[in-house]
Coordinates of C-alpha atoms and ligand atoms in Angstrom, one line a residue:
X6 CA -95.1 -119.2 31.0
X7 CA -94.2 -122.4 28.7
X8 CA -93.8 -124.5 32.0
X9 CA -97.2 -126.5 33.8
X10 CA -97.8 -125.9 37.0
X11 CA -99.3 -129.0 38.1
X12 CA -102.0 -129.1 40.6
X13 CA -102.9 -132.8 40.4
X14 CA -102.7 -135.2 37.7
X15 CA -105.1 -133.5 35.4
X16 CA -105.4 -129.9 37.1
X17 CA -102.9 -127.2 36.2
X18 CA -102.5 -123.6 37.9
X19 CA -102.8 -121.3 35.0
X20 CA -103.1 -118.1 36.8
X21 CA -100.6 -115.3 37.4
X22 CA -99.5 -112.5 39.7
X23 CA -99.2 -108.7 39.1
X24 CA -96.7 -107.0 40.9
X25 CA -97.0 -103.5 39.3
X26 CA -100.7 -102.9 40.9
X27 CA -100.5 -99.9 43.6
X28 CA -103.8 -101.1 45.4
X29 CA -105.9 -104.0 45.2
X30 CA -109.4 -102.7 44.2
X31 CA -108.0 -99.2 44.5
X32 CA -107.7 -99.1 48.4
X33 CA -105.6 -102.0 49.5
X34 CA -101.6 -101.5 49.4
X35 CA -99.8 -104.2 47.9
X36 CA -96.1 -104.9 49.0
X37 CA -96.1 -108.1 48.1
X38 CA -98.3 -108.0 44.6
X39 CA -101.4 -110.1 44.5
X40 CA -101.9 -113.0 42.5
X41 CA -105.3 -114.4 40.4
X42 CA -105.4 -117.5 40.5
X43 CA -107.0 -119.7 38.0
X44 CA -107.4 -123.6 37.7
X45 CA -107.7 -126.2 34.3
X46 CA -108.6 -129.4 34.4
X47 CA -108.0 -131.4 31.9
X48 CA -109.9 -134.3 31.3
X49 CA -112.5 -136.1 28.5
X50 CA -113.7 -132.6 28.6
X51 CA -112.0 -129.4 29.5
X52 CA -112.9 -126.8 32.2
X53 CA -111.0 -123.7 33.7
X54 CA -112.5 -122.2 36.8
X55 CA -112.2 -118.4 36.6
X56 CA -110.3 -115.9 35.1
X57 CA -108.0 -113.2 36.0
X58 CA -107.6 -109.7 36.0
X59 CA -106.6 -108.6 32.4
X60 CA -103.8 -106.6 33.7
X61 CA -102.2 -110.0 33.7
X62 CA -103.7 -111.8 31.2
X63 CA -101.3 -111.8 27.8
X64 CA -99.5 -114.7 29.7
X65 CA -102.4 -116.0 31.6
X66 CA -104.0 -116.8 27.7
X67 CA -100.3 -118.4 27.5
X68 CA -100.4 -120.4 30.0
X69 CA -104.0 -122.0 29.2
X70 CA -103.2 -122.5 25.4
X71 CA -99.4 -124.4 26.7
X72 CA -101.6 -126.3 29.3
X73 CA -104.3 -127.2 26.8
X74 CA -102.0 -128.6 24.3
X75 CA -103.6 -128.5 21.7
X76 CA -107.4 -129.3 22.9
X77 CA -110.3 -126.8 22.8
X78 CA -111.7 -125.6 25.7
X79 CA -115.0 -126.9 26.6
X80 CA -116.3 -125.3 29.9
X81 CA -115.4 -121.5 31.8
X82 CA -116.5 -121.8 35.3
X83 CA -117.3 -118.2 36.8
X84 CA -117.6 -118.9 40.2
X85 CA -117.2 -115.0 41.4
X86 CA -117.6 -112.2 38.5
X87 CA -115.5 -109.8 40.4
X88 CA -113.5 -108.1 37.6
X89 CA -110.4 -109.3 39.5
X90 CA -111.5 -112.3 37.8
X91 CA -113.5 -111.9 35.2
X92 CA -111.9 -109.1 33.0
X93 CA -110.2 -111.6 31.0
X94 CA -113.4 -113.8 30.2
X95 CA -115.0 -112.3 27.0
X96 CA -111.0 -112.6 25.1
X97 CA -111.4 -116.7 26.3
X98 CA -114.6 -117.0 25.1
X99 CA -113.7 -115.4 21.9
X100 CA -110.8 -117.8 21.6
X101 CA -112.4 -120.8 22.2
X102 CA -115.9 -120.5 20.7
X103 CA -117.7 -123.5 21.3
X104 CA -116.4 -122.9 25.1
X105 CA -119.6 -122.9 27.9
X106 CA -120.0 -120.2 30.7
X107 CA -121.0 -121.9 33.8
X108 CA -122.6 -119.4 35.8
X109 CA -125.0 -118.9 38.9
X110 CA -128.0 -116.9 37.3
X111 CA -127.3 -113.9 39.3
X112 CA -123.6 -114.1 37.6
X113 CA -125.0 -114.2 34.1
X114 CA -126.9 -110.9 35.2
X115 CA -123.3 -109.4 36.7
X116 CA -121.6 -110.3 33.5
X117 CA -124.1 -108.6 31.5
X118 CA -124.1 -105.4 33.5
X119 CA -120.2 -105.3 33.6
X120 CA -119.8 -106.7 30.2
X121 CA -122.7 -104.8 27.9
X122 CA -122.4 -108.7 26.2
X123 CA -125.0 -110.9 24.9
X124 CA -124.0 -114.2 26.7
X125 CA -127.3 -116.3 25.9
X126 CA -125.8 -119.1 23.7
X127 CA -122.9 -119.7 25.5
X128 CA -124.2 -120.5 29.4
X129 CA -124.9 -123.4 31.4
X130 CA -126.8 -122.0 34.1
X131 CA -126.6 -124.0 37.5
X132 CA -128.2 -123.6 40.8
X133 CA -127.4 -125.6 44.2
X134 CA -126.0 -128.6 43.8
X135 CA -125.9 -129.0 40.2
X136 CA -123.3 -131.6 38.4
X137 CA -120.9 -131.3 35.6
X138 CA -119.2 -134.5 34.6
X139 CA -116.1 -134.1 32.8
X140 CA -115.4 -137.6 32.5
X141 CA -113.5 -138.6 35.3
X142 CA -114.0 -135.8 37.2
X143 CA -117.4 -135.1 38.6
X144 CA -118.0 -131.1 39.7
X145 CA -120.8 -130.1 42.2
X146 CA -121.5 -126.4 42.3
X147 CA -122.2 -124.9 45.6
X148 CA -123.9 -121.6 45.8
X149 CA -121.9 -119.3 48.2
X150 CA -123.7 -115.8 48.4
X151 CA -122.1 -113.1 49.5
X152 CA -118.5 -114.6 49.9
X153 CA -117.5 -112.0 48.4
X154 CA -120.8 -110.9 46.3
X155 CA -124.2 -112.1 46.1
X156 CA -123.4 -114.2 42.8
X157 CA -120.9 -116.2 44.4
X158 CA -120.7 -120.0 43.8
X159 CA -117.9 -122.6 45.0
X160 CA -117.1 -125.7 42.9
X161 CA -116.2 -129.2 44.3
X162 CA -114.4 -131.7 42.8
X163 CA -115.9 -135.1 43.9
X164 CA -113.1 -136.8 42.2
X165 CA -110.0 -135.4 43.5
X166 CA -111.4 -133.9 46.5
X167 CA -110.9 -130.5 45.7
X168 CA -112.4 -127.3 46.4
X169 CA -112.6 -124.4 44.5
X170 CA -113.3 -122.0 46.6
X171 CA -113.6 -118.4 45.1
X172 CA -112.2 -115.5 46.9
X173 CA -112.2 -117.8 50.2
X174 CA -109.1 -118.5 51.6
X175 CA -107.3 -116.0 49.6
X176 CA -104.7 -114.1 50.6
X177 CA -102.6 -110.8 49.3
X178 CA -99.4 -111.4 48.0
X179 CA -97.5 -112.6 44.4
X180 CA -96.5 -116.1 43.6
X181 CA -93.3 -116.7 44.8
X182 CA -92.5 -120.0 42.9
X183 CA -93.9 -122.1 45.8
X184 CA -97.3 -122.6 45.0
X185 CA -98.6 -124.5 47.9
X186 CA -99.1 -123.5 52.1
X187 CA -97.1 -126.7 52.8
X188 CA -94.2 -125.1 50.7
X189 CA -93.8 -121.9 52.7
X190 CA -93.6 -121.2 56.5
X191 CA -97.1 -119.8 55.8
X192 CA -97.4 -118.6 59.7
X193 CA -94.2 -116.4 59.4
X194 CA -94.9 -115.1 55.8
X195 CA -98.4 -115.2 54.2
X196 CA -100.9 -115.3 57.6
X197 CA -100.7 -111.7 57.7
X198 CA -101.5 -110.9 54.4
X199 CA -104.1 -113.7 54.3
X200 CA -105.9 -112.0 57.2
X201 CA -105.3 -108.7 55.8
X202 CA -107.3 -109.7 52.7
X203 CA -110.1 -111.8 54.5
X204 CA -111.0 -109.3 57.4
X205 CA -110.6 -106.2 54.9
X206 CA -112.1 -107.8 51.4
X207 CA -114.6 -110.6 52.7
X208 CA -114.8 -109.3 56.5
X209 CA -118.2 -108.0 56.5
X210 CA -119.5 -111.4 55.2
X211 CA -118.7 -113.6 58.3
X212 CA -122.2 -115.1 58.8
X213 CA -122.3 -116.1 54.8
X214 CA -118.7 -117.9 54.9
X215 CA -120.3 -119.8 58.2
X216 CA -123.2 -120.5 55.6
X217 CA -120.9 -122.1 53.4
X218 CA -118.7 -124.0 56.0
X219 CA -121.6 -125.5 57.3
X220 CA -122.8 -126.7 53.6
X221 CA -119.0 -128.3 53.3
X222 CA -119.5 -130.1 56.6
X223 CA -119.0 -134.1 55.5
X224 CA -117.5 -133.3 52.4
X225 CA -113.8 -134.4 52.5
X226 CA -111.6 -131.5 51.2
X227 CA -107.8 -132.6 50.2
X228 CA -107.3 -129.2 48.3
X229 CA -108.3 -126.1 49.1
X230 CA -107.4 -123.6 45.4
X231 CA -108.5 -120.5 46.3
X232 CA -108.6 -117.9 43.7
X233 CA -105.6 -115.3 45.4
X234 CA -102.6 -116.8 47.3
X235 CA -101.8 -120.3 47.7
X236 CA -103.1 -123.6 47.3
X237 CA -104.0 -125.6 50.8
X238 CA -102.9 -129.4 50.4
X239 CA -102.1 -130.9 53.4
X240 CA -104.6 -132.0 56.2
X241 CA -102.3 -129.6 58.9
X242 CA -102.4 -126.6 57.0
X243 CA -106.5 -127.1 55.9
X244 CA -107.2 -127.7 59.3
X245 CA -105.2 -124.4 60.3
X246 CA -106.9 -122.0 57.6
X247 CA -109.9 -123.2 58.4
X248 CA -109.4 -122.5 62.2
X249 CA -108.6 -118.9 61.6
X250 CA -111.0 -118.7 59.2
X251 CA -113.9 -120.0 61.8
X252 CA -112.6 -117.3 63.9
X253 CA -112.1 -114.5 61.6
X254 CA -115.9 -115.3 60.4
X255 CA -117.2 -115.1 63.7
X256 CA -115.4 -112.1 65.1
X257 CA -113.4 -113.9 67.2
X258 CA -109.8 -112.5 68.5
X259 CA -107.1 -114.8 67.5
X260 CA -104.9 -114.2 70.4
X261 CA -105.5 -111.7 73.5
X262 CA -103.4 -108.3 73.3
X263 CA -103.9 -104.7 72.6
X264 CA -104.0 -102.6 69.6
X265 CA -103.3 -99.0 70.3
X266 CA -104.0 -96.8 67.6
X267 CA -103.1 -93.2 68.0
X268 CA -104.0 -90.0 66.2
X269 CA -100.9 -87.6 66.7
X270 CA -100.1 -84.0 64.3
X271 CA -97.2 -83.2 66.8
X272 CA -96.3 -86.2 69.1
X273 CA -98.6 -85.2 72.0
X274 CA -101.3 -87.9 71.6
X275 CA -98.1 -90.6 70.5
X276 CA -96.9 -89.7 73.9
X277 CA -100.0 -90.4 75.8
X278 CA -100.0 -93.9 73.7
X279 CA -96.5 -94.3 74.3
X280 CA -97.2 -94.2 78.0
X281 CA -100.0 -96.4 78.2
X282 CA -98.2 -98.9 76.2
X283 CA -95.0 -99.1 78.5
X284 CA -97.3 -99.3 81.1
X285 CA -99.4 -102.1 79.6
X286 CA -96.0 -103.7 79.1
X287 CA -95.2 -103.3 82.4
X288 CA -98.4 -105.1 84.1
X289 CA -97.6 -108.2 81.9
X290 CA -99.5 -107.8 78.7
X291 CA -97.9 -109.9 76.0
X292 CA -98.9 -108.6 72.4
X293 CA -98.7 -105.0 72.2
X294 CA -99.0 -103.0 68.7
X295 CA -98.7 -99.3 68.8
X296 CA -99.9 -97.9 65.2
X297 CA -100.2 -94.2 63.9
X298 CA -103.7 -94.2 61.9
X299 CA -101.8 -91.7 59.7
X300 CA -99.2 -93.8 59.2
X301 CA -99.5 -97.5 58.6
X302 CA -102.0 -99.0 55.8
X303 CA -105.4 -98.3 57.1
X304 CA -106.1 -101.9 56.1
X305 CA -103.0 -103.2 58.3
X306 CA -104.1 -102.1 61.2
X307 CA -108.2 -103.1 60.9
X308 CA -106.2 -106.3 60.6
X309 CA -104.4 -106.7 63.6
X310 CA -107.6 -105.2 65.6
X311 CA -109.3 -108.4 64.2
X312 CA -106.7 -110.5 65.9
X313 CA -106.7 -109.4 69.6
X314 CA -108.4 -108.8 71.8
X315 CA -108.4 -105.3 73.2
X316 CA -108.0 -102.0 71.3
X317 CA -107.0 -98.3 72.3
X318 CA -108.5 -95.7 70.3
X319 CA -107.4 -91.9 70.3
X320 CA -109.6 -89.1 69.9
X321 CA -107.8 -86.6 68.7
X322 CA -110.1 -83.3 68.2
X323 CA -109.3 -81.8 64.6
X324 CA -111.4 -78.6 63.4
X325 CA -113.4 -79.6 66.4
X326 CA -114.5 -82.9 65.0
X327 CA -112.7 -86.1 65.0
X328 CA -109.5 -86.1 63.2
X329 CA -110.2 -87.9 60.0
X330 CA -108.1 -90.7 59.4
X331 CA -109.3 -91.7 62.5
X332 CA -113.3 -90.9 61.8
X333 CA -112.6 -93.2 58.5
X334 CA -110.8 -96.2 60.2
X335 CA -113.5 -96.4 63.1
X336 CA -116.4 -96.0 60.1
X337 CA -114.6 -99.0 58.3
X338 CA -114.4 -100.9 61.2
X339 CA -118.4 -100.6 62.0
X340 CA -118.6 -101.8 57.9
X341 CA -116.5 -104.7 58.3
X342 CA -118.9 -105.8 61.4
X343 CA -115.7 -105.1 64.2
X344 CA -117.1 -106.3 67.4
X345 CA -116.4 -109.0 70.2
X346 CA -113.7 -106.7 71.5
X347 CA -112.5 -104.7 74.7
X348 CA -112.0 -101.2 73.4
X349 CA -111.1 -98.2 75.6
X350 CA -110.6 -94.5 74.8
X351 CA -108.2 -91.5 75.0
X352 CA -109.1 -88.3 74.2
X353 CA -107.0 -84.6 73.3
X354 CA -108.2 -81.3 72.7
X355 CA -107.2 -78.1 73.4
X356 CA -109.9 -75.7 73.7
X357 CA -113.2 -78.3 73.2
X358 CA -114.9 -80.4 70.3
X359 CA -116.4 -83.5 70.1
X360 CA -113.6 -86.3 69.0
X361 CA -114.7 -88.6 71.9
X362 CA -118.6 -88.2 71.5
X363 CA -117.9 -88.5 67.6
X364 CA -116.2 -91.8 68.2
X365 CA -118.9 -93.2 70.9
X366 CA -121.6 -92.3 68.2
X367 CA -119.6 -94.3 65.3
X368 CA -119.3 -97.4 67.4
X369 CA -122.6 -97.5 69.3
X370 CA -123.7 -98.8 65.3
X371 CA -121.0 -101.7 66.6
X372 CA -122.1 -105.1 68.2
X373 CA -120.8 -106.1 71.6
X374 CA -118.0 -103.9 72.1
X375 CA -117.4 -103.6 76.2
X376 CA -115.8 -100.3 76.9
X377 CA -112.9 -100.9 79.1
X378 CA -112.0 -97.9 81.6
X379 CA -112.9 -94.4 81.7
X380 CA -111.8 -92.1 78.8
X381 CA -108.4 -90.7 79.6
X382 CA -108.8 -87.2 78.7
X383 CA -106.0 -84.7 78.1
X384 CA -105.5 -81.0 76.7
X385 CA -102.7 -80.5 74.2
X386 CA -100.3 -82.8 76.2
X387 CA -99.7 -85.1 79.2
X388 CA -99.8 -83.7 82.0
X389 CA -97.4 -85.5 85.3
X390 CA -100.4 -85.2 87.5
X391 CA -102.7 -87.2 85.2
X392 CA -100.3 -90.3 85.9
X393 CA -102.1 -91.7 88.3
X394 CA -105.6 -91.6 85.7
X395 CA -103.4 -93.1 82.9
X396 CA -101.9 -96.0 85.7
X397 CA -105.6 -96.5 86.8
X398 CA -106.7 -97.5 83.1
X399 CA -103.6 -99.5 82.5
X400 CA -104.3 -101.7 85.4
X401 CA -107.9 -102.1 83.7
X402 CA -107.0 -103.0 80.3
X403 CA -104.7 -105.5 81.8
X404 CA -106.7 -107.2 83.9
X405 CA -109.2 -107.3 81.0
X406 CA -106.7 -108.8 78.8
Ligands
FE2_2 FE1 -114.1 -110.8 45.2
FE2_3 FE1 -110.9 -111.8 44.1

């Protein structure tokens, strides 16, 4: 676009959104589109941290040539080489040729392996702590393994305070003209999606972003430019992301409630979890979500069982194993390091299998997760003398909640 978007003085948002992509990384829906986000400072020297994925990037080049005005582009910082990222990097540094890659050592070896390129003359290697000077802005690179990928590295602006912070505090979702939190009622329409892409994209890595808080502790941060979603700018909404984040990265719930995901092929099992719900309901329980594994975005509802508290799972028996799209969420959910939670069981089958055992073995790989209840076990449907089984676990997961 021939318009700047203007960070701070000297700093310009050059990135851009794609809103044709069907799944981020091939997996994760995208109703809203996903933006890469991508940072130029301008100043006696150049820099642009990152790139962006080259499905975008005919008007990405655009917007760092209009931004540039003119000057040559002295440094590319790669702080993550996720292709995301860095699929438009080689068609910069072909652009600007006298241009530096500045690169954690591990990155250069990533670029190589992605890239088949020879990047020897054209990187700045830098390790923990290392300075760039740009004139009136003076960078510090701070080595961030594993939030996302082992290569990763965060930049921090000692002059204007800012940090660049990789795929940290990203979030799904295209740019809707507002480019900052402060713009937006972020709460009401990005914290879903932010947590959506944090628990299922960086999730598993909750002791490395810890790592990394701790190594920001007494640095003043008045931006946070993440490289998806929006830019953090105000002390209220920094302090906020990095709340949920602390809790997010230490498998904390965010709010106590209960997260019923059923298994149904006919509407017995959504019965049985239609029950217990209005029962929940009726003993007080606040936040109730009722999913279908087969129905809502896999990656939705590993979300939502990262924010509360207490979960119901259904073990639904399907060629005498665990029906599938339930095997896979409860497999992704022992990836992603799910744990800290009150979890509880129901089980159907008709004429035997092994859901229930299937799922006990999948999450006794899981950390601290206290079963609540006995499984509530029926065949084919609900029967009306089981009620007083179903009450019996009601009244336990709410006075667990
Ligand atoms: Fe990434
Ligand atoms: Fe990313």
């Amino acid at each position: 676009m021939y318009y700047k978007r203007i960070i701070t003085d000297d700093v310009y948002y050059v990135g851009e959104s794609d809103r044709r992509l069907e799944r981020f990384e091939n997996m994760f829906e995208l109703p809203n589109g996903v933006a890469y986000n991508s940072y130029l400072i301008v100043d006696e020297k150049t820099a642009l941290s990152d790139g962006i994925d080259e499905t975008v990037s005919e008007r990405y080049y655009e917007n760092i040539r209009f931004a540039l005005d003119g000057r040559d582009l002295d440094y590319l910082i790669v702080n993550h080489v996720e292709p995301d990222h860095c699929s438009s990097i080689n068609n910069v540094l072909r652009e600007y040729p006298q241009a530096v890659m500045v690169i954690t050592q591990k990155g250069l070896q990533f670029m190589e392996q992605f890239y088949n390129l020879d990047y020897r003359d054209r990187v700045m290697i830098v390790k923990e702590g290392d300075r760039l000077d740009l004139g009136k802005h003076q960078l510090e690179f701070i080595m961030a393994p594993n939030v996302h990928w082992p290569e990763v590295m965060v930049t921090y602006d000692h002059t204007d305070k800012i940090l660049f912070s990789a795929d940290a505090f990203g979030a799904f979702g295209a740019i809707e003209g507002h480019l900052f939190a402060d713009q937006v009622n972020f709460e009401r329409d990005w914290l879903a999606e932010a947590r959506r892409y944090y628990i299922n994209i960086v999730g598993r890595q909750g002791a490395s972003v810890m790592r990394l808080f701790k190594k920001l502790e007494g640095k003043d941060i008045n931006l946070i430019a993440p490289l998806h979603g929006l830019v953090f700018r105000t002390p209220d909404m920094i302090s906020m992301i990095l709340e949920k984040y602390t809790k997010w990265a230490t498998y904390e719930p965010e709010e106590q409630g209960v997260v019923l995901v059923a298994a149904s092929m006919y509407g017995d099992s959504q019965n049985m979890n239609d029950i217990l719900a209005a029962m929940l309901a009726d003993r007080g329980v606040e936040n109730i979500r009722v999913y279908d594994v087969s129905k809502t975005p896999v990656s939705a509802i590993i979300a939502d069982l990262f924010r509360f508290s207490n979960a119901v799972f259904t073990c639904l028996t399907y060629n005498t194993l665990l029906y599938p799209g339930m095997d896979a969420l409860m497999r992704e959910l022992v990836m992603l390091n799910y744990s800290n939670r009150r979890i509880s069981y129901l089980e159907n089958q008709s004429w035997g299998g092994r859901a229930l055992d299937i799922a006990q073995e999948i999450f006794s790989k899981s950390k601290n997760l206290e079963v609540v209840g006995e499984p509530f076990k029926i065949k084919s449907s609900v029967a009306p003398e089981q009620m007083d089984d179903l009450l019996k676990l009601a009244d336990e997961i709410a006075a667990s909640v």
